[in-house]
mmCIF file of C-alpha atoms in Angstrom:
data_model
loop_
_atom_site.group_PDB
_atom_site.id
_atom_site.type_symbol
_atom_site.label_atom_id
_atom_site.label_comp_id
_atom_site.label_asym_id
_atom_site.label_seq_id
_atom_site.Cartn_x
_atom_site.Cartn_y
_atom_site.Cartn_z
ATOM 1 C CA UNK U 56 14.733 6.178 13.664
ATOM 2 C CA UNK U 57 14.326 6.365 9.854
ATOM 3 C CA UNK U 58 17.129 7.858 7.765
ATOM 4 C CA UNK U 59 15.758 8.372 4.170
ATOM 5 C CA UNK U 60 18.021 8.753 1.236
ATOM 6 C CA UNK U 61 15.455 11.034 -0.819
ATOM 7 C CA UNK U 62 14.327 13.422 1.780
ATOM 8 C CA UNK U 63 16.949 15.669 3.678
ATOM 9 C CA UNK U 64 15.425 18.496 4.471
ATOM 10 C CA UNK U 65 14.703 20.882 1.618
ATOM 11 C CA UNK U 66 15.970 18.470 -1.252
ATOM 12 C CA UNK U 67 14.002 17.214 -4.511
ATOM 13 C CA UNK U 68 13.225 13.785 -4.083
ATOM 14 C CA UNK U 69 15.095 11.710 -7.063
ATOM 15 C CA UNK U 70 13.488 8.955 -8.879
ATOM 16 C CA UNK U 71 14.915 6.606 -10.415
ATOM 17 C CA UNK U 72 14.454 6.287 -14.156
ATOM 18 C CA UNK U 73 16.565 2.930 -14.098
ATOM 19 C CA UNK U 74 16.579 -0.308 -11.873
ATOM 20 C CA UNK U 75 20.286 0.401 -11.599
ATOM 21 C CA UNK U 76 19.273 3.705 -9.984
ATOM 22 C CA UNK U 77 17.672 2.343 -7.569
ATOM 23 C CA UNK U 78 20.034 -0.480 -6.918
ATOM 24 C CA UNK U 79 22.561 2.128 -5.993
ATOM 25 C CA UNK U 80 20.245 4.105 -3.674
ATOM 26 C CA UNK U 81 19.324 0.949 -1.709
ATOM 27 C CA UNK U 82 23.026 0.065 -1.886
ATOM 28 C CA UNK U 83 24.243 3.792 -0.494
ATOM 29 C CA UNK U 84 21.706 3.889 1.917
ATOM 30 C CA UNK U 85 22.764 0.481 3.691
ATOM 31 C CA UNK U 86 26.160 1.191 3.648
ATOM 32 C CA UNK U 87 25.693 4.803 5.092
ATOM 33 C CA UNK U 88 23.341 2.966 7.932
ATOM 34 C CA UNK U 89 26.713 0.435 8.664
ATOM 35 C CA UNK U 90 28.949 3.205 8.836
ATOM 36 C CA UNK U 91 27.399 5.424 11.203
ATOM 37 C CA UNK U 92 25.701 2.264 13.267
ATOM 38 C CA UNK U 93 29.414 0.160 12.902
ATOM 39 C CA UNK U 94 27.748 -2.585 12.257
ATOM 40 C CA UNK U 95 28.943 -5.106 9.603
ATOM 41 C CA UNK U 96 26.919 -4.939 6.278
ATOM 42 C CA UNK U 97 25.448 -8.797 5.967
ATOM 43 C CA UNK U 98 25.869 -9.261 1.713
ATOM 44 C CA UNK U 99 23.369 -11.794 1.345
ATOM 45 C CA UNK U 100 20.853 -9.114 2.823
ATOM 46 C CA UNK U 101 21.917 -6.455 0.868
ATOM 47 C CA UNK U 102 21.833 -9.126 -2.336
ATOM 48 C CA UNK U 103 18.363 -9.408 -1.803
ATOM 49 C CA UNK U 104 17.369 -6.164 -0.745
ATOM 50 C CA UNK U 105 19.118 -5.108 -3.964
ATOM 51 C CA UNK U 106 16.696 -7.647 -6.137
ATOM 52 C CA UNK U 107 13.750 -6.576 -4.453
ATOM 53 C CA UNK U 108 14.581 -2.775 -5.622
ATOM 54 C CA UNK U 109 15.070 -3.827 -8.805
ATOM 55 C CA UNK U 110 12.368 -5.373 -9.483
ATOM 56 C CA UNK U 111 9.980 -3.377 -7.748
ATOM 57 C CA UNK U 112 11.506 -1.102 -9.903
ATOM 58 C CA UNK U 113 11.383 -2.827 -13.163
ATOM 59 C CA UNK U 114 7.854 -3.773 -12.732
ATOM 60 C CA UNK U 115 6.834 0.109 -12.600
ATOM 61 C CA UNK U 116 8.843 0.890 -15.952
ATOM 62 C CA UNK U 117 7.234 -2.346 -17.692
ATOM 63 C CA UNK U 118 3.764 -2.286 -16.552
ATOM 64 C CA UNK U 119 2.766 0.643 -14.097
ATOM 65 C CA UNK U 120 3.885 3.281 -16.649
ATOM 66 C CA UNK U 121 6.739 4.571 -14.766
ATOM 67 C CA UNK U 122 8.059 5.258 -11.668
ATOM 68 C CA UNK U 123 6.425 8.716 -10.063
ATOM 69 C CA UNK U 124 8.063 8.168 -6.592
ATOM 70 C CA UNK U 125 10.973 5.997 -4.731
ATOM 71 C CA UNK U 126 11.969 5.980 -1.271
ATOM 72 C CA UNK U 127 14.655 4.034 0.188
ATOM 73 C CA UNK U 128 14.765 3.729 4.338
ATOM 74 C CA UNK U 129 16.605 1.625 6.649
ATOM 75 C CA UNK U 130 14.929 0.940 9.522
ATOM 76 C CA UNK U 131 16.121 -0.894 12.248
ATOM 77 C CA UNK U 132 16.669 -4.409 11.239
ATOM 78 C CA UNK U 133 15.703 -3.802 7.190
ATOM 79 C CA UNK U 134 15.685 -2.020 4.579
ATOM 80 C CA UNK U 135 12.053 -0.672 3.329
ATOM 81 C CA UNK U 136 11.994 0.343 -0.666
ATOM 82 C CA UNK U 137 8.826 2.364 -1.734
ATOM 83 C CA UNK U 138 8.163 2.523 -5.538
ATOM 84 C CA UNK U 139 4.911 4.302 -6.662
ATOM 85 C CA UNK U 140 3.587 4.186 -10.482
ATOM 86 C CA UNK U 141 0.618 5.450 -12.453
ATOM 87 C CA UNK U 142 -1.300 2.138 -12.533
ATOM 88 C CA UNK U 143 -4.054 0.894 -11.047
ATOM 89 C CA UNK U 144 -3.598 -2.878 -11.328
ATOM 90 C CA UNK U 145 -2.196 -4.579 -8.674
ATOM 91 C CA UNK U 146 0.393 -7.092 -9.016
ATOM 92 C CA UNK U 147 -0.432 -10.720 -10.066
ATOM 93 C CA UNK U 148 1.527 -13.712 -10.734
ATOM 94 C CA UNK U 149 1.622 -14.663 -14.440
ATOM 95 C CA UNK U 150 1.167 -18.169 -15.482
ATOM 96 C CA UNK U 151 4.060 -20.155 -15.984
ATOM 97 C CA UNK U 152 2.581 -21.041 -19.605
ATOM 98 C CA UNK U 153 0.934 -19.333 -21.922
ATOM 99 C CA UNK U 154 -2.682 -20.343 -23.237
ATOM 100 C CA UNK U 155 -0.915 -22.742 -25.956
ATOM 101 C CA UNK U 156 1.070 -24.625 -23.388
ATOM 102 C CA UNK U 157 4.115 -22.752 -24.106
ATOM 103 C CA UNK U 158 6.871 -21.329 -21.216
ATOM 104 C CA UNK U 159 6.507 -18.216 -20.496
ATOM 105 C CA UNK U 160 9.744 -15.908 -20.416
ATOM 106 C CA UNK U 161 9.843 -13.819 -17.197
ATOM 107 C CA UNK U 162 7.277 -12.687 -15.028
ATOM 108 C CA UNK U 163 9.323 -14.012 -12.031
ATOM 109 C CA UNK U 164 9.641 -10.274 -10.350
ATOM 110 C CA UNK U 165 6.355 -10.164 -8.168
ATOM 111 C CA UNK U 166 7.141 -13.984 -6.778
ATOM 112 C CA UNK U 167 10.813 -12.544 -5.930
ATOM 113 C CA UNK U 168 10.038 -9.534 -4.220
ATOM 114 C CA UNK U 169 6.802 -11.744 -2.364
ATOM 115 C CA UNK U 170 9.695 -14.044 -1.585
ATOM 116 C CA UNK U 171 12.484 -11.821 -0.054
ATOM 117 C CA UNK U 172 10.320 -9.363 1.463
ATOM 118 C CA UNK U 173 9.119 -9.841 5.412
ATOM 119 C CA UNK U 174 6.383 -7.255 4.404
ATOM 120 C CA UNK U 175 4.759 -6.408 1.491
ATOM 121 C CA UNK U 176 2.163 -3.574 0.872
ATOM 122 C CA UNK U 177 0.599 -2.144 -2.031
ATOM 123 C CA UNK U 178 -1.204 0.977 -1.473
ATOM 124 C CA UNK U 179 -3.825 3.184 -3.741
ATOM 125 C CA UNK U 180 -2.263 6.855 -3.965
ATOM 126 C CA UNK U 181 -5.475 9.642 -4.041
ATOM 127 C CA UNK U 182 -4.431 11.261 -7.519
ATOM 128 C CA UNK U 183 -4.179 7.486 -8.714
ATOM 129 C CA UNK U 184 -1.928 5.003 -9.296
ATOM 130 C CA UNK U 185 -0.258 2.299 -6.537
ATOM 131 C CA UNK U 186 3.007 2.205 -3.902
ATOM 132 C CA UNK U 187 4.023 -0.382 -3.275
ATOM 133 C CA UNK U 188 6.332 -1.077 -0.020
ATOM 134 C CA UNK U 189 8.642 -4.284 0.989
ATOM 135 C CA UNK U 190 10.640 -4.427 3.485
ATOM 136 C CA UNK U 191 13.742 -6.833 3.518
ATOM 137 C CA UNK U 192 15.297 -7.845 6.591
ATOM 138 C CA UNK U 193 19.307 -7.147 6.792
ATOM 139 C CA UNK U 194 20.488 -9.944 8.815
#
């Protein structure tokens, strides 16, 4: 079964405007999965399910022109996070240097999300744009 925090029946799906937003969501929608399953929430899962929504997050404010849809789900043993933008690109990895030889601050969120995730998908939406779906396992 998949419980989603964004879609009960006749509600507006929210979107985050923040990566705290969406931090919270993922965080609300784990804990409401423990409660009801009584199952002990594992914190280093949730610590990196958290990341991964951040950044998934982050990378659609900074370089995907926004977010236009999030969806939070925990399914069985993980937590999937769904964050659509307007942009085509897909994701790359950015050099650790820049063409002069010089480091390179950030563009560590891709890697991290590639990293945590047991499943990574990015998907073309038909009025444009990407999703992109990881799932983190919870235990």
């Amino acid at each position: 079964m998949i419980d989603s925090v964004f879609e009960p029946p006749g509600a507006h799906r929210a979107r985050p405007c923040k990566p705290a937003e969406a931090r919270r969501a993922v965080e609300r929608a784990v804990a409401e999965r423990c409660r009801a399953t009584h199952t002990p929430c594992d914190t280093d899962a949730l610590s990196d399910a958290l990341l991964v929504a951040s950044e998934l997050t982050t990378n659609a404010i900074l370089h995907g022109g926004g977010v236009t849809d999030f969806q939070v789900d925990v399914d069985g043993p993980g937590v999937r996070v769904s964050v659509s933008d307007r942009s085509d690109a897909l994701p790359v990895t950015a050099p650790r240097t820049d063409p002069h030889g010089r480091l390179r601050h950030g563009g560590h969120g891709w890697p991290i999300v590639c990293r945590l995730a047991r499943d990574v998908r990015v998907s073309d939406l038909p009025a444009g744009g990407k999703c992109i779906t990881a799932v983190v396992p919870l235990s």
